[in-house]
């Protein structure tokens, strides 16, 4: 018995083209299933606390940053918020520089608990906040609902949960 007969049938029963179509469809289904089943599900968000400092802001912006729980955003809570006058360098008439408090601008230092995603990175745990890497020295935008401010991550104060 020939493998393919003169009518193009495999072992005299199945058309070769039909068999190839079935193989392509089956391999596509198997590859798709492997892709879906093999994907890792995204990690549950977790909360971490960082220390952050804002660049100079107007006093009403500093006052609008809430202290305590924050509803409905990726910022979970603000702790230990302190507001101080922004220090600026002023040149005296004789050319020397002096530090002075800015008459309006304020700098806010705070501990902020954030909802982040945890991403393994070469065996080290890395965090992402609003789809951006969360690292010391990185500028991030904090959305407190009534007001959004930019801030710089100064340290990871502690981890929770």
C-alpha atoms as one frame of an Amber mdcrd trajectory, in Angstrom:
protein
   0.000   0.000   0.000   1.335   3.432  -0.967   1.527   6.239   1.550  -0.187
   8.594  -0.920  -2.339   7.068  -3.651  -2.973   8.492  -7.137  -5.997  10.474
  -5.861  -3.828  12.303  -3.286  -5.175  10.472  -0.251  -2.970   9.609   2.716
  -3.038   5.805   3.222  -5.940   5.745   0.802  -8.362   7.369   3.272  -7.546
  11.050   4.015  -6.831  13.794   1.498  -3.282  15.164   2.030  -4.409  18.816
   1.871  -7.179  18.173   4.402  -4.634  16.515   6.709  -2.275  19.515   6.422
  -5.118  21.947   7.203  -6.070  19.919  10.275  -2.412  19.864  11.436  -2.064
  23.645  11.025  -5.301  24.289  12.933  -4.330  21.893  15.741  -0.831  23.376
  16.085  -2.315  26.897  16.234  -4.746  25.844  18.954  -2.001  24.120  20.962
   0.360  27.112  20.639  -2.410  29.525  21.684  -3.330  27.389  24.683   0.324
  27.157  25.736   0.648  30.929  25.477  -2.438  31.583  27.605  -1.744  28.897
  30.208   1.960  29.717  30.411   1.458  33.419  31.221   1.977  34.493  34.787
  -0.936  36.323  36.272  -0.119  39.861  37.376   0.899  40.140  40.990  -1.576
  41.542  43.453  -0.869  45.155  44.344   0.881  45.618  47.639   1.480  48.597
  49.854   4.854  50.070  50.685   5.809  53.286  52.439   8.375  55.676  51.017
   9.739  59.023  52.095   9.272  61.782  49.525   9.875  65.491  49.158   8.154
  67.954  46.848   9.883  70.666  44.892   8.845  74.196  45.952   5.047  74.567
  45.937   2.660  77.359  46.810   1.328  77.329  50.394  -2.222  76.424  49.309
  -0.886  73.341  47.465   1.096  72.245  50.520  -1.992  72.681  52.704  -4.153
  70.683  50.246  -2.004  67.543  50.590  -4.064  65.438  52.983  -2.670  63.683
  56.005  -3.994  60.202  56.752  -5.927  57.932  54.413  -6.435  58.947  50.796
  -9.473  57.554  48.983  -9.627  56.383  45.397  -6.063  56.651  44.184  -2.806
  54.745  44.079  -1.712  56.827  47.076  -3.072  54.993  50.122  -2.049  57.335
  52.935   0.173  60.245  53.921   2.048  60.168  57.238   4.404  62.566  58.999
   3.753  65.458  56.631   5.883  68.484  57.389   5.810  71.827  55.606   8.711
  74.236  55.766   9.746  77.326  53.830  11.824  76.524  50.767  15.447  77.539
  51.229  16.929  79.640  48.428  20.369  81.141  47.815  20.433  84.940  47.739
  23.383  87.023  46.562  24.204  89.942  48.843  25.360  93.341  47.503  28.974
  92.341  48.163  28.546  89.163  46.042  28.455  86.586  48.832  25.710  83.948
  48.841  23.392  83.462  51.788  20.635  80.943  52.451  17.239  82.496  53.072
  13.687  81.209  53.377  11.585  81.909  50.304   8.751  84.297  51.215   6.046
  82.083  49.634   7.243  78.697  48.412   7.046  75.685  50.672   8.708  72.277
  50.569   6.687  69.306  51.813   8.391  66.234  53.262   6.206  63.221  53.942
   5.984  59.479  54.268   3.606  58.145  51.620   2.057  54.685  51.561   1.584
  53.629  47.942  -0.176  50.798  46.149   2.547  49.301  43.948   3.110  46.242
  41.816   6.000  43.976  42.654   8.221  42.937  39.750  11.018  40.367  40.070
  14.195  41.772  38.530  17.197  39.396  38.453  16.367  37.959  41.858  15.799
  41.393  43.410  12.332  42.696  44.170  11.554  45.864  42.243   8.446  48.000
  42.569   6.407  49.882  39.978   4.170  52.810  40.822   1.782  54.032  38.102
   3.622  51.764  35.627   6.982  53.449  36.323   9.931  52.016  38.283   9.954
  53.209  41.887  13.529  54.056  42.841  15.298  56.440  45.183  15.883  59.734
  43.388  13.053  59.165  40.906  10.466  61.896  40.407   6.893  60.661  40.650
   3.473  62.284  40.543   1.280  61.789  43.594  -2.465  62.137  42.976  -4.223
  63.016  46.219  -7.627  63.604  44.620  -7.990  67.349  45.221  -4.392  68.058
  44.278  -1.556  66.327  42.426   2.073  67.121  43.159   5.407  65.958  41.888
   7.815  64.576  44.409  11.153  62.857  44.641  11.539  59.507  46.369  14.146
  60.014  49.077  14.034  56.577  50.768  11.992  53.479  51.334  10.826  54.182
  54.865   9.340  50.769  55.613   7.414  47.915  54.086   4.023  46.685  55.177
   1.641  43.882  54.292
